[in-house]
Every structure is written in C-alpha cells, then in structure tokens.
Amino acid sequence: MSFPGRPRGALETLARSTYFVNLPRLTLSAVLTRNRRHFGASSSPLIPLLKKSAERPSLEALKWYACGPTVYDSAHLGHARTYVSQDVIRRVLTDFLGQDVIFVMGITDVDDKILQRAMERKEDPRALARRYEADFLADMRALNVLEPSALVRVTEHIRDIIDYIKQIDTNGMAYETSSGVYFDVRAFSKKFAYGKLKTKDRVRSANAEAPVGREEGQQERIGVDVVGMDEKKDLRDFVLWKFNKPGEAAMSWDSPWGRGRPGWHIECSAMTQHLLGPHLDIHSGGVDLCFPHHTNEIAQSDAFRMSEDPAWVGAWLHTGHLYIKGLKMSKSLKNFISVREFLAGHDADDFRMFCLQRRFDADVDYSESALLEARSLRQVFINFVSLAQQRVHVLSRDGCKRWGAKEFEIMAELARVKVGVRKAFVQGGLDTPQVLRLLRDLVGLGHEYLRQGDGKAEERDGTEARGEVVSNLAAYVAKLLALLGLRCFNQFTLLHRGSLSGADVESLAKSLVDFRARVRAAALEGRRRRPRDGSDVEEKEGTTAALAQRLLVLCDEFRERDLIELGIQVKDTGVGECSWTLASPSSAPCEAADQKLDVPGVTLLASRRPK
C-alpha cells in the first residue's frame, strides 16, 4: 500500500534488495491474548519467527525496530538488561540461525525530561542530549552489545513526523486544541480496535508504590502534564504535536499547526515508516512500554495506513523488569545502579551471564549474590575450555588416536546437546537457562573424560582422553558462549578458525612467558645486590638496583595487563620460575592481583583493579 508523498522506506528497499521471499506474517495472537496464567515459552511471540528462520532463513532481511533511550540521564542496569537481552536474541537470529536482520534503534533526543534537566543545569538541551547519547553508546559497547544497523534521532526526523501526523489528520483521526494536536481514539475506534496489546500482571506487593506496566514517569506523559487537558475528547487521547510553553524555544520546530515538538508516541511510528516501510517483523522494548507507548504506536500506524491487516508488527518482544530488594529498579525510586558504576567494579560478561540465566521476558531480581552465581558459572566454562586447550596439544601429539566406546559415547552426547540447544532456542523461545544447563552438563562430562587415564606420558596405556574429542567439546562450548556475546570466549574460538592453531598459540604464549621469566630473574638478581661498602643506594637513579626495580615493575605490568589481554594468566612461583594458563582476559586479573612476590628483601604487591 502506498501513501501520498511517502516513498518506500530506505531500509525496506535494502531488505528486499537480494531476492524477495514472501515470508508469511507472524501471528500476534499469542502476545495479544496472553495473561499471567499461560504467559510462557509456549505462547512466546518469538517462537513462530525462530521456527521460520530455523526451517529456512529468509533471503529478505528481518526488519527490527527497538525503542532506545530518552537521553537525559545515564543508563542503569534495568536498561542494560533490556539491551543485553535484545542483543542475545539478535545474535541467535543472525549467527545461530543465519537470518539477516536490519536492526534499527531510536534515540529520543527531544523530551520534557531533557528540557527540564537542561534548565536545571543551565545547559543547552541539544548538547545535553548528545552527551548522554554518547554515554549510552559507550555503555553499550562496554556491555558488548552490537551496534545497530541504523541509529535514528527524533530531532533529525521532524519533517517525517510532521508528514506522518498530517496523514493521520487527513484520515480523520486527529484534532487540534490550544495545547497541541491529539490522536482521536474515539474516531479511531469506529474503524479499528484500540488497545490490542494486553500487559502481563506484574504487580508485586512490595512494589505497590511503583507504577506497574508503565515506564518511569510515564503516568505524567499520558496527559497530566499537558496544558489544556480539559479540551481532550477522551482521556485516552494522546498528544501528537505539542505546542511550545514558555522557555521551550530551544527545542521547537515550525509545523502547519504551530511551533512545537513531537509527542512521545508518534516518534517511533514515523521513523520506522521512513526507514523500514509500513510493516515490521519485530518491535522490542521493556515491558514498561507495552502501555501506553506501544499500544498507541499500533493505533497511530493503523490510522496512518488505514488498515490493521496485516498487522503493523509481526512479533512484539518485551523484556521483563529488573528488581532490586523487591522494588523495580528505576530512577524515580532512586534505587538504580548505573551501567558505569557497575562496570567500575564488575565484568560485563558477568552481567551478560546473569541475563542468560533468566528468560528474556521474565522479571528478575538483581543482587550481588546472584551476580556472584553468574560469575561462578562463567568461570566453570572458562576453566574447562582453558584446561582442555592446555591438554589438547599434548594429547593430540602423544596420545592414542584410536576411538573406543567412550569416545563414541562422548561424541554422541555432544550431538544430543547440539540438538537440545537448537530446540531450546527455537521451540523454547530462546530458553537460554536451558542452554546453560545443557552446556554445564557437557562440561561435567568433559572434565570426567579428561581425568580418564590421566598421568605421565610413559605411564599411559591408551585409556587417556583423545585430543580431537576434547577439542570438539571445548570448541563447541567456547563457540556457543562467544556467539551469545560473552567476550571472554572470543580468544578461545580463534584456536579453531585456522588463523592460529592451538600449538601456535601455545608456542607463542610459552615464548612470551619464558622471556618474561628470564628478564624477571635478572632483575631480581640485580635488585638484591648491594655496594661493597654496605651503603644503601639501591633506590638511587641510575644504579643497578634501581634499574632492576624498574624491570620488575615492567614485568608485573606485562603480566597483569598485556598477557591478561591476550588471555594468558601467569603465576610467579619463584626466581626464574612461573606457571601459566590460558584463561579469560577479563577474569584473570582478579587472581593476578592477589599474587604477592615473596623474595628475600623484596615485597611487591601487584596493582589492583578498582572495586
């Protein structure tokens, strides 16, 4: 269907540019009728899409729009949970199922809250919005969230928004008051159904004071803050174009109705129409946005198209709330932890593992103990993959090659796990907790297998683990966890991509570590030397002792920074002696920081990361 003055969305054209496949539209019945009693994997709106992509990935890219932040403050862990969960779904679609996805994120950079914050700080609202936008994007990179295919700002789509409102007005579903232009719900309801999305019952007795099913401050956005509310025809009517109030000229634009700025809901509908056309495959956001934001987006889009069949959106994906001490994490309750505060003392991979341990659409409780549990599980996987990679080279070189019953059993179990993972992703509606359970069981089996015939080479009798089997187990675990966005496993997958073999990496690591050990030994020897006259000059600039001290510092920095970034963890065991292991680049510093150099006359403590 075409509209006056509305060209096909630019990214819609791109999505169709390879080879058009008429993919059946996804059903909305599950998401529109679900309630607390039967809201679960069986009714997830994601399942039809996953099944379709699993059976035959469409040559036409899926079009996905995600509501992004209102950039007036820093992002907190509640926001992070939404964007990390979306990132996991996107990675599964693209990297696991092979489905191309065009992922567009909207940035609300004009809003009452932005204006209010700018006035409080006596700052230009546009500059404030750009600063917080940059902070948000930096936070997402730190959390290893993939960049969107396109990032759209409201302030750069004002003309598109005005044209969109004009079309709704032409279709008889908007009216003007002294405060702005409003959507006419009664007029809309004569032709179409309003309020298609049904929200889950998410009330918690401990959270009674917090608005349920609404974004922070969303109750004000519905109408309480609108001048001339008495002029609304229906309490459900919402603003499309808001006229300026005194002091708001800094963010205002001319329009056919008067100078002002867009309402909250109209932004997403207009921007997606411009980029992606009249239909979306996926639209996502926090469950807070279900009403009124996404409900009103649907109404606007149906009014613009003058049609509700096919549905504007194929699958609505809503992430659950993040609670802390029984209350929803929110800025209004001042119980939030910003992403930057969190990352100052924790690893981004631990938060992602925390998210993976829960379904994306479930409400979750955040606590330090829950995060510790996630960190421990991540370390279980790291330890296995690291141990396996250490052992694979020796086993493959010196061990028996012939497969016996145990090897066939192990490989059959690996095949069963792969089937189970695919089932959890596709039929389970991205059941990541089940995926982690399957991987943990596989790791337990792998450890048991590695202990088989363990001993010195000359004592082996052919019962030892086969290097190729161990390599297959470790490669699958590392590859899948890296696919889910756990950054610490990227280095492990390099061993199986052909750029460097496991032996090459081990040789490189051994050479680096041996060189450091020799330099360190020489430095320790020089550090202990004293002048024959007994004077204490070891700290004087230019002396052998001072040089030795500097070399020791460099060795420590090399161990704690450079080697760790390469995923190599070194433990000094004595003068000229050390041990090393391949480990997580992000987790190794925790252990390295606790190492103490215990040499007579020398006490050096490795620098620690900020807590």
Coordinates of C-alpha atoms in Angstrom, one line a residue:
M1 CA 0.0 0.0 0.0
S2 CA 1.4 3.4 -0.9
F3 CA 0.8 6.8 0.7
P4 CA 0.9 10.3 -0.7
G5 CA 4.4 11.7 -0.6
R6 CA 5.7 8.6 1.2
P7 CA 8.4 6.7 -0.6
R8 CA 9.2 3.2 0.4
G9 CA 11.4 3.0 3.4
A10 CA 15.1 3.2 2.5
L11 CA 16.0 0.2 4.7
E12 CA 12.9 -1.6 3.5
T13 CA 14.3 -1.4 0.0
L14 CA 17.6 -2.6 1.2
A15 CA 15.9 -5.6 3.0
R16 CA 14.4 -6.6 -0.4
S17 CA 17.4 -5.9 -2.5
T18 CA 18.7 -9.5 -2.6
Y19 CA 15.9 -11.8 -3.5
F20 CA 12.3 -11.3 -2.4
V21 CA 10.7 -14.1 -0.4
N22 CA 7.1 -13.6 0.6
L23 CA 7.5 -14.7 4.2
P24 CA 4.2 -15.3 5.9
R25 CA 3.4 -12.7 8.5
L26 CA 3.9 -13.7 12.1
T27 CA 0.8 -14.2 14.2
L28 CA 0.1 -11.7 17.0
S29 CA -2.5 -14.0 18.7
A30 CA -0.1 -15.2 21.3
V31 CA 1.1 -11.9 22.5
L32 CA -2.3 -10.2 22.2
T33 CA -4.2 -12.8 24.3
R34 CA -1.6 -13.9 26.8
N35 CA -2.1 -13.5 30.6
R36 CA -0.3 -14.4 33.7
R37 CA -1.7 -17.9 33.8
H38 CA -0.4 -19.0 30.4
F39 CA 2.3 -16.5 29.6
G40 CA 5.4 -18.6 29.0
A41 CA 7.5 -20.3 26.3
S42 CA 4.6 -21.9 24.6
S43 CA 3.0 -18.5 23.9
S44 CA 6.1 -16.5 23.2
P45 CA 5.7 -14.3 20.1
L46 CA 9.3 -15.1 19.3
I47 CA 8.7 -18.8 18.6
P48 CA 7.0 -18.5 15.1
L49 CA 9.8 -16.2 13.9
L50 CA 12.5 -18.6 15.2
K51 CA 10.9 -21.6 13.7
K52 CA 10.5 -19.9 10.4
S53 CA 14.2 -18.8 10.4
A54 CA 15.3 -22.3 11.6
E55 CA 13.4 -24.0 8.8
R56 CA 14.6 -21.7 6.0
P57 CA 16.3 -18.3 6.7
S58 CA 14.6 -15.7 4.6
L59 CA 16.7 -14.1 1.9
E60 CA 14.8 -11.0 2.8
A61 CA 16.2 -9.4 6.0
L62 CA 14.0 -9.2 9.0
K63 CA 13.2 -5.7 10.0
W64 CA 13.6 -5.0 13.7
Y65 CA 13.0 -1.7 15.5
A66 CA 13.9 -1.2 19.1
C67 CA 12.9 1.7 21.3
G68 CA 16.1 3.3 22.6
P69 CA 16.7 5.6 25.5
T70 CA 15.5 9.1 26.3
V71 CA 18.9 10.7 26.6
Y72 CA 18.6 12.9 29.7
D73 CA 20.5 10.8 32.2
S74 CA 22.8 7.8 32.5
A75 CA 21.6 4.3 31.7
H76 CA 21.2 1.9 34.6
L77 CA 21.1 -1.9 34.9
G78 CA 17.4 -2.1 34.2
H79 CA 18.0 -0.6 30.8
A80 CA 21.1 -2.7 30.3
R81 CA 19.1 -5.9 31.0
T82 CA 16.7 -4.9 28.1
Y83 CA 19.5 -4.1 25.6
V84 CA 21.7 -7.1 26.5
S85 CA 18.7 -9.4 26.2
Q86 CA 17.8 -7.9 22.8
D87 CA 21.4 -8.4 21.7
V88 CA 21.3 -12.1 22.6
I89 CA 18.1 -12.6 20.5
R90 CA 19.7 -10.7 17.6
R91 CA 22.9 -12.8 17.8
V92 CA 20.9 -16.1 17.8
L93 CA 18.9 -15.0 14.8
T94 CA 22.0 -13.9 12.8
D95 CA 24.8 -16.1 14.0
F96 CA 23.0 -19.3 15.0
L97 CA 20.1 -19.4 12.6
G98 CA 21.7 -17.5 9.7
Q99 CA 18.9 -14.9 9.4
D100 CA 19.9 -11.5 8.2
V101 CA 18.5 -8.7 10.4
I102 CA 18.2 -5.0 9.9
F103 CA 18.2 -3.7 13.5
V104 CA 17.2 0.0 14.0
M105 CA 17.3 1.8 17.3
G106 CA 15.5 5.0 18.1
I107 CA 17.0 7.8 20.2
T108 CA 14.6 10.2 21.9
D109 CA 16.6 13.4 22.0
V110 CA 13.7 15.8 22.5
D111 CA 11.5 15.3 25.5
D112 CA 10.1 17.2 28.5
K113 CA 12.7 15.5 30.7
I114 CA 15.6 16.7 28.5
L115 CA 14.3 20.2 28.6
Q116 CA 13.8 20.1 32.4
R117 CA 17.3 18.7 33.0
A118 CA 18.8 21.3 30.7
M119 CA 17.1 24.1 32.5
E120 CA 18.2 22.8 35.9
R121 CA 21.8 22.7 34.7
K122 CA 21.6 25.8 32.6
E123 CA 22.8 23.8 29.6
D124 CA 21.8 23.7 26.0
P125 CA 19.3 20.8 25.7
R126 CA 20.8 19.6 22.4
A127 CA 24.3 19.4 23.9
L128 CA 22.9 17.6 26.9
A129 CA 21.1 15.1 24.8
R130 CA 24.2 14.4 22.6
R131 CA 26.4 13.9 25.7
Y132 CA 24.1 11.4 27.3
E133 CA 23.6 9.7 23.9
A134 CA 27.4 9.3 23.6
D135 CA 27.5 7.9 27.2
F136 CA 24.7 5.4 26.4
L137 CA 26.5 4.2 23.3
A138 CA 29.8 3.8 25.2
D139 CA 27.9 1.8 27.9
M140 CA 26.5 -0.5 25.2
R141 CA 30.0 -1.0 23.7
A142 CA 31.3 -1.8 27.2
L143 CA 28.5 -4.4 27.6
N144 CA 29.4 -5.9 24.2
V145 CA 26.1 -5.0 22.7
L146 CA 26.3 -5.0 18.9
E147 CA 25.9 -1.6 17.2
P148 CA 22.5 -1.1 15.5
S149 CA 22.3 -1.2 11.7
A150 CA 20.9 2.3 11.9
L151 CA 20.5 4.8 14.8
V152 CA 17.7 7.3 14.4
R153 CA 17.3 10.5 16.3
V154 CA 13.9 12.2 16.7
T155 CA 15.4 15.7 16.1
E156 CA 16.6 14.5 12.6
H157 CA 13.2 13.2 11.6
I158 CA 11.0 16.2 12.4
R159 CA 9.8 16.6 8.8
D160 CA 8.9 12.8 8.6
I161 CA 7.0 13.2 11.9
I162 CA 5.0 16.2 10.6
D163 CA 4.1 14.4 7.4
Y164 CA 3.0 11.4 9.4
I165 CA 0.7 13.5 11.6
K166 CA -0.7 15.2 8.5
Q167 CA -1.7 11.8 7.1
I168 CA -3.4 10.8 10.3
D169 CA -5.2 14.1 10.4
T170 CA -6.2 13.7 6.7
N171 CA -7.6 10.3 7.7
G172 CA -9.9 12.0 10.2
M173 CA -8.2 10.7 13.4
A174 CA -6.6 13.8 14.9
Y175 CA -7.8 17.1 16.2
E176 CA -6.3 20.4 17.4
T177 CA -6.6 22.0 20.8
S178 CA -4.9 25.1 22.4
S179 CA -2.1 22.9 23.6
G180 CA -1.4 20.7 20.6
V181 CA -2.6 18.1 18.1
Y182 CA -4.1 15.0 19.6
F183 CA -4.9 11.5 18.4
D184 CA -8.7 10.9 18.4
V185 CA -9.2 7.4 20.0
R186 CA -13.0 7.5 19.6
A187 CA -12.8 8.2 15.8
F188 CA -10.1 5.5 15.5
S189 CA -12.3 3.0 17.4
K190 CA -15.1 3.4 14.9
K191 CA -12.9 1.6 12.3
F192 CA -10.3 -0.3 14.3
A193 CA -9.7 -1.9 17.6
Y194 CA -7.8 0.2 20.2
G195 CA -5.6 -1.4 22.9
K196 CA -4.5 -4.5 21.1
L197 CA -1.6 -5.3 23.4
K198 CA -2.5 -6.9 26.7
T199 CA 0.0 -6.4 29.5
K200 CA 1.1 -9.0 32.0
D201 CA 0.0 -8.8 35.6
R202 CA 3.4 -7.7 37.1
V203 CA 2.1 -6.4 40.4
R204 CA 4.3 -7.2 43.4
S205 CA 3.1 -6.4 46.9
A206 CA 6.5 -5.0 47.8
N207 CA 6.4 -2.6 44.9
A208 CA 2.9 -1.2 45.3
E209 CA 4.1 2.4 45.3
A210 CA 5.8 2.0 41.9
P211 CA 3.7 2.3 38.7
V212 CA 3.1 -1.1 37.2
G213 CA 3.1 -1.6 33.4
R214 CA 4.3 2.0 32.8
E215 CA 7.7 3.5 32.1
E216 CA 9.3 5.7 34.8
G217 CA 7.3 9.0 34.7
Q218 CA 5.0 7.5 32.0
Q219 CA 1.9 8.4 34.0
E220 CA 2.8 12.0 33.5
R221 CA 3.3 11.5 29.8
I222 CA -0.2 10.2 29.3
G223 CA -1.8 13.6 29.9
V224 CA -1.3 15.0 33.4
D225 CA 1.5 17.3 32.2
V226 CA -0.4 18.6 29.1
V227 CA -1.8 22.1 29.2
G228 CA -5.5 22.1 28.2
M229 CA -6.3 18.6 29.3
D230 CA -9.9 19.7 29.6
E231 CA -10.0 20.0 25.8
K232 CA -9.3 16.3 25.2
K233 CA -12.3 14.4 23.7
D234 CA -11.3 11.2 25.5
L235 CA -8.9 10.6 28.4
R236 CA -7.2 8.0 26.2
D237 CA -6.3 10.6 23.6
F238 CA -2.6 11.4 23.4
V239 CA -0.6 14.2 22.0
L240 CA 0.9 14.0 18.5
W241 CA 2.3 17.5 18.4
K242 CA 2.9 19.6 21.5
F243 CA 2.9 23.4 21.3
N244 CA 5.6 25.4 22.9
K245 CA 5.4 26.6 26.5
P246 CA 7.4 29.5 27.8
G247 CA 11.1 28.6 28.0
E248 CA 10.9 25.7 25.5
A249 CA 12.0 27.5 22.3
A250 CA 15.4 25.8 22.4
M251 CA 13.8 22.6 21.1
S252 CA 10.9 23.6 18.8
W253 CA 10.1 23.5 15.1
D254 CA 7.6 25.1 12.8
S255 CA 4.6 23.0 11.7
P256 CA 1.2 23.5 10.0
W257 CA -0.4 23.7 13.4
G258 CA 2.1 26.0 15.2
R259 CA 5.6 25.9 16.6
G260 CA 6.3 23.0 18.9
R261 CA 7.7 19.5 19.1
P262 CA 6.6 15.9 18.6
G263 CA 4.6 13.9 21.2
W264 CA 6.3 10.8 22.6
H265 CA 4.5 8.0 20.8
I266 CA 4.5 9.5 17.2
E267 CA 8.3 9.4 17.0
C268 CA 8.7 5.7 16.6
S269 CA 5.9 5.2 14.2
A270 CA 7.1 7.9 11.9
M271 CA 10.8 7.0 12.0
T272 CA 10.1 3.3 11.3
Q273 CA 7.9 4.2 8.4
H274 CA 10.7 6.4 6.9
L275 CA 13.4 3.7 7.3
L276 CA 11.6 0.3 7.2
G277 CA 8.3 0.9 5.5
P278 CA 4.7 0.1 6.6
H279 CA 5.5 -3.3 8.3
L280 CA 8.0 -4.5 10.9
D281 CA 8.9 -8.1 11.7
I282 CA 10.0 -7.3 15.2
H283 CA 9.4 -4.4 17.6
S284 CA 11.0 -4.5 21.1
G285 CA 11.4 -2.7 24.3
G286 CA 10.9 -3.1 28.1
V287 CA 7.6 -4.4 29.3
D288 CA 7.0 -0.9 30.7
L289 CA 6.4 0.3 27.1
C290 CA 3.6 -2.1 26.4
F291 CA 1.1 0.5 27.6
P292 CA 0.6 3.2 26.6
H293 CA 3.6 3.6 24.3
H294 CA 3.4 0.5 22.1
T295 CA -0.4 0.4 22.4
N296 CA -0.5 4.0 20.9
E297 CA 2.1 3.2 18.3
I298 CA -0.1 0.5 16.9
A299 CA -3.1 2.9 16.9
Q300 CA -1.1 5.6 15.1
S301 CA 0.3 3.1 12.5
D302 CA -3.1 1.6 11.8
A303 CA -4.6 5.1 11.4
F304 CA -1.8 6.2 9.1
R305 CA -2.2 3.1 6.9
M306 CA -6.0 3.0 7.3
S307 CA -5.6 -0.7 7.8
E308 CA -4.9 -3.2 10.6
D309 CA -4.5 -6.3 8.3
P310 CA -1.8 -7.3 8.0
A311 CA -0.6 -6.2 11.5
W312 CA 1.9 -3.4 11.7
V313 CA 4.3 -5.6 13.7
G314 CA 4.8 -9.3 13.4
A315 CA 6.2 -10.0 16.9
W316 CA 6.4 -7.8 19.9
L317 CA 9.2 -8.6 22.3
H318 CA 9.1 -7.2 25.8
T319 CA 11.8 -7.8 28.3
G320 CA 10.9 -8.2 32.0
H321 CA 11.5 -5.8 34.9
L322 CA 14.7 -5.8 36.9
Y323 CA 14.0 -5.7 40.6
I324 CA 16.4 -4.8 43.4
K325 CA 15.4 -5.6 47.0
G326 CA 11.8 -6.2 45.9
L327 CA 11.4 -2.9 44.1
K328 CA 11.6 -2.3 40.3
M329 CA 14.9 -0.6 39.5
S330 CA 14.1 2.9 38.4
K331 CA 15.3 6.5 38.6
S332 CA 12.1 7.7 40.2
L333 CA 12.7 5.4 43.2
K334 CA 16.4 6.3 43.2
N335 CA 17.3 2.6 43.7
F336 CA 19.3 2.2 40.4
I337 CA 22.9 1.3 39.7
S338 CA 24.2 3.0 36.6
V339 CA 26.0 0.9 34.0
R340 CA 29.2 2.8 34.6
E341 CA 29.0 2.3 38.3
F342 CA 28.5 -1.4 37.8
L343 CA 31.4 -1.8 35.3
A344 CA 33.8 0.1 37.6
G345 CA 33.8 -3.0 39.9
H346 CA 32.4 -5.8 37.8
D347 CA 32.9 -7.5 34.5
A348 CA 30.4 -7.0 31.7
D349 CA 30.5 -10.7 30.9
D350 CA 29.2 -11.4 34.4
F351 CA 26.2 -9.3 33.8
R352 CA 25.5 -10.9 30.5
M353 CA 25.7 -14.3 32.1
F354 CA 23.3 -13.1 34.8
C355 CA 20.9 -12.2 32.0
L356 CA 21.4 -15.5 30.2
Q357 CA 20.5 -17.4 33.4
R358 CA 16.9 -15.9 33.1
R359 CA 14.4 -15.9 30.3
F360 CA 14.4 -12.5 28.5
D361 CA 10.7 -12.0 29.2
A362 CA 10.8 -12.8 32.9
D363 CA 11.0 -10.4 35.8
V364 CA 14.3 -10.9 37.6
D365 CA 15.8 -9.9 41.0
Y366 CA 19.3 -8.4 41.0
S367 CA 21.6 -8.9 43.9
E368 CA 25.4 -9.3 44.5
S369 CA 24.8 -12.9 45.3
A370 CA 23.0 -13.5 42.0
L371 CA 25.9 -11.8 40.2
L372 CA 28.4 -14.0 42.1
E373 CA 26.5 -17.0 41.0
A374 CA 26.7 -15.8 37.4
R375 CA 30.4 -15.2 37.7
S376 CA 31.0 -18.6 39.2
L377 CA 29.1 -20.3 36.3
R378 CA 31.2 -18.3 33.8
Q379 CA 34.3 -19.4 35.5
V380 CA 33.2 -23.1 35.3
F381 CA 33.1 -22.7 31.5
I382 CA 36.4 -20.8 31.4
N383 CA 38.2 -23.4 33.5
F384 CA 37.1 -26.2 31.3
V385 CA 37.9 -24.6 28.0
S386 CA 41.3 -23.4 29.3
L387 CA 42.2 -26.8 30.7
A388 CA 41.0 -28.5 27.5
Q389 CA 43.2 -26.3 25.4
Q390 CA 46.2 -26.9 27.5
R391 CA 45.7 -30.7 27.3
V392 CA 44.7 -30.9 23.6
H393 CA 48.2 -30.3 22.2
V394 CA 49.9 -32.9 24.3
L395 CA 47.1 -35.4 23.9
S396 CA 46.9 -34.9 20.1
R397 CA 50.7 -35.3 19.8
D398 CA 51.5 -38.1 22.2
G399 CA 48.2 -39.8 22.9
C400 CA 46.3 -42.7 21.4
K401 CA 44.3 -41.9 18.3
R402 CA 42.0 -44.9 18.1
W403 CA 38.5 -44.3 19.3
G404 CA 36.9 -46.6 21.7
A405 CA 33.4 -46.9 23.2
K406 CA 33.9 -43.9 25.4
E407 CA 34.8 -41.6 22.5
F408 CA 31.7 -42.6 20.6
E409 CA 29.7 -42.1 23.7
I410 CA 31.1 -38.6 24.2
M411 CA 30.6 -37.5 20.6
A412 CA 27.0 -38.9 20.7
E413 CA 26.4 -36.8 23.8
L414 CA 27.8 -33.7 22.1
A415 CA 25.4 -34.3 19.2
R416 CA 22.5 -34.6 21.6
V417 CA 23.5 -31.4 23.3
K418 CA 23.6 -29.6 19.9
V419 CA 20.1 -30.8 19.2
G420 CA 19.0 -29.7 22.7
V421 CA 20.5 -26.3 22.3
R422 CA 18.7 -25.8 19.0
K423 CA 15.4 -26.9 20.5
A424 CA 15.9 -24.5 23.4
F425 CA 16.5 -21.6 21.1
V426 CA 13.8 -22.3 18.5
Q427 CA 11.0 -24.3 20.2
G428 CA 11.7 -22.9 23.6
G429 CA 11.5 -19.3 22.5
L430 CA 15.2 -18.5 23.3
D431 CA 15.3 -20.5 26.5
T432 CA 18.9 -19.5 27.5
P433 CA 18.7 -21.0 31.0
Q434 CA 18.2 -24.4 29.4
V435 CA 21.1 -23.8 27.0
L436 CA 23.3 -23.1 30.0
R437 CA 22.2 -26.3 31.8
L438 CA 23.0 -28.3 28.7
L439 CA 26.4 -26.8 28.4
R440 CA 27.2 -27.3 32.1
D441 CA 26.3 -31.0 31.9
L442 CA 28.5 -31.2 28.8
V443 CA 31.4 -29.6 30.7
G444 CA 31.0 -32.0 33.6
L445 CA 31.2 -34.9 31.2
G446 CA 34.3 -33.3 29.6
H447 CA 36.1 -33.0 33.0
E448 CA 35.3 -36.6 33.7
Y449 CA 36.7 -37.6 30.3
L450 CA 39.9 -35.6 30.8
R451 CA 40.6 -37.4 34.1
Q452 CA 40.5 -40.7 32.2
G453 CA 43.9 -42.2 32.0
D454 CA 45.5 -39.0 33.5
G455 CA 49.1 -39.4 34.2
K456 CA 52.6 -39.1 32.8
A457 CA 53.1 -40.0 29.2
E458 CA 55.2 -43.0 29.9
E459 CA 52.5 -44.4 32.2
R460 CA 49.7 -44.1 29.7
D461 CA 48.1 -47.3 28.4
G462 CA 45.8 -46.0 25.7
T463 CA 42.9 -45.1 28.1
E464 CA 43.7 -41.4 28.1
A465 CA 41.3 -38.9 26.6
R466 CA 41.7 -38.3 22.8
G467 CA 42.8 -34.8 21.9
E468 CA 40.4 -34.5 19.0
V469 CA 37.4 -35.4 21.1
V470 CA 38.4 -32.9 23.8
S471 CA 39.0 -30.2 21.2
N472 CA 35.5 -30.8 19.8
L473 CA 33.9 -30.4 23.3
A474 CA 35.9 -27.2 24.1
A475 CA 35.4 -25.7 20.7
Y476 CA 31.6 -26.1 20.9
V477 CA 31.3 -24.7 24.4
A478 CA 33.6 -21.7 23.6
K479 CA 31.9 -21.0 20.2
L480 CA 28.4 -21.1 21.6
L481 CA 29.2 -18.8 24.5
A482 CA 31.1 -16.4 22.3
L483 CA 28.0 -16.4 19.9
L484 CA 25.8 -15.4 22.9
G485 CA 28.1 -12.4 23.4
L486 CA 30.4 -13.4 26.2
R487 CA 33.5 -11.6 25.2
C488 CA 35.9 -13.7 27.2
F489 CA 35.4 -16.7 24.9
N490 CA 36.3 -14.9 21.7
Q491 CA 40.0 -15.8 22.2
F492 CA 39.2 -19.5 22.6
T493 CA 37.3 -19.6 19.3
L494 CA 40.4 -18.3 17.5
L495 CA 42.1 -21.6 18.1
H496 CA 39.5 -23.3 15.8
R497 CA 39.3 -20.8 12.9
G498 CA 42.5 -21.6 11.1
S499 CA 44.4 -18.3 11.7
L500 CA 46.4 -19.8 14.5
S501 CA 46.5 -23.4 15.6
G502 CA 46.4 -24.4 19.3
A503 CA 50.0 -25.3 19.0
D504 CA 50.9 -22.0 17.5
V505 CA 49.2 -20.1 20.3
E506 CA 50.8 -22.3 23.0
S507 CA 54.3 -21.8 21.4
L508 CA 53.7 -18.0 21.3
A509 CA 52.5 -17.9 24.9
K510 CA 55.4 -20.1 26.1
S511 CA 58.0 -17.9 24.3
L512 CA 56.5 -14.7 25.8
V513 CA 56.3 -16.2 29.3
D514 CA 59.8 -17.6 29.2
F515 CA 61.2 -14.3 28.0
R516 CA 59.5 -12.5 30.9
A517 CA 60.8 -15.1 33.4
R518 CA 64.4 -14.6 32.2
V519 CA 64.1 -10.8 32.5
R520 CA 62.5 -11.1 35.9
A521 CA 65.2 -13.4 37.2
A522 CA 67.9 -11.0 36.1
A523 CA 66.0 -8.1 37.7
L524 CA 65.7 -10.0 41.0
E525 CA 69.4 -10.8 41.0
G526 CA 70.3 -7.1 40.4
R527 CA 67.7 -6.0 42.9
R528 CA 69.4 -7.9 45.7
R529 CA 72.9 -6.6 45.0
R530 CA 74.4 -4.1 47.4
P531 CA 77.5 -1.9 47.2
R532 CA 80.6 -3.5 48.8
D533 CA 80.8 -0.6 51.3
G534 CA 77.4 -1.5 52.7
S535 CA 75.8 1.8 51.8
D536 CA 72.1 1.8 50.8
V537 CA 72.0 3.2 47.3
E538 CA 69.6 0.7 45.6
E539 CA 66.9 3.4 45.1
K540 CA 69.2 6.0 43.6
E541 CA 68.6 6.8 40.0
G542 CA 70.9 5.1 37.6
T543 CA 72.1 2.3 39.9
T544 CA 71.8 -1.4 39.0
A545 CA 69.3 -1.9 41.8
A546 CA 67.1 1.0 40.6
L547 CA 67.2 -0.5 37.1
A548 CA 66.3 -3.9 38.5
Q549 CA 63.4 -2.4 40.3
R550 CA 62.1 -0.8 37.1
L551 CA 62.4 -4.1 35.3
L552 CA 60.4 -5.8 38.0
V553 CA 57.7 -3.2 37.6
L554 CA 57.6 -3.7 33.9
C555 CA 57.4 -7.5 34.3
D556 CA 54.5 -7.1 36.7
E557 CA 52.8 -4.7 34.2
F558 CA 53.4 -7.2 31.4
R559 CA 51.8 -10.0 33.5
E560 CA 48.8 -8.0 34.7
R561 CA 48.0 -6.1 31.6
D562 CA 49.5 -7.3 28.3
L563 CA 49.4 -11.0 29.0
I564 CA 46.0 -10.9 30.5
E565 CA 44.6 -9.0 27.5
L566 CA 45.9 -11.9 25.4
G567 CA 44.2 -14.4 27.7
I568 CA 47.4 -15.6 29.4
Q569 CA 47.5 -15.9 33.1
V570 CA 50.9 -16.1 34.7
K571 CA 51.7 -17.1 38.3
D572 CA 55.2 -16.5 39.6
T573 CA 56.4 -19.5 41.6
G574 CA 60.0 -18.4 42.4
V575 CA 63.1 -16.8 40.9
G576 CA 63.1 -17.6 37.2
E577 CA 60.1 -19.9 37.6
C578 CA 56.5 -19.5 36.7
S579 CA 53.4 -21.3 35.5
W580 CA 50.8 -20.1 33.0
T581 CA 47.4 -21.0 31.7
L582 CA 45.0 -19.7 29.0
A583 CA 42.2 -18.0 30.8
S584 CA 39.5 -15.4 30.4
P585 CA 41.1 -12.0 29.6
S586 CA 38.6 -10.3 31.9
S587 CA 38.7 -12.7 34.9
A588 CA 42.4 -13.4 35.1
P589 CA 43.3 -10.0 36.7
C590 CA 41.3 -11.0 39.8
E591 CA 43.7 -13.8 40.6
A592 CA 46.8 -11.9 39.3
A593 CA 46.0 -9.0 41.6
D594 CA 46.3 -11.2 44.7
Q595 CA 49.7 -12.5 43.8
K596 CA 52.5 -11.5 46.1
L597 CA 56.1 -11.6 45.2
D598 CA 57.8 -13.3 48.1
V599 CA 61.5 -13.0 47.6
P600 CA 64.0 -12.2 50.4
G601 CA 64.4 -8.5 50.7
V602 CA 61.6 -7.8 48.2
T603 CA 57.9 -7.3 48.7
L604 CA 55.9 -6.2 45.7
L605 CA 52.1 -6.4 45.5
A606 CA 50.5 -6.3 42.1
S607 CA 48.3 -3.3 41.4
R608 CA 44.6 -4.0 41.9
R609 CA 41.6 -3.1 39.8
P610 CA 39.2 -0.6 41.4
K611 CA 36.5 -2.2 43.4

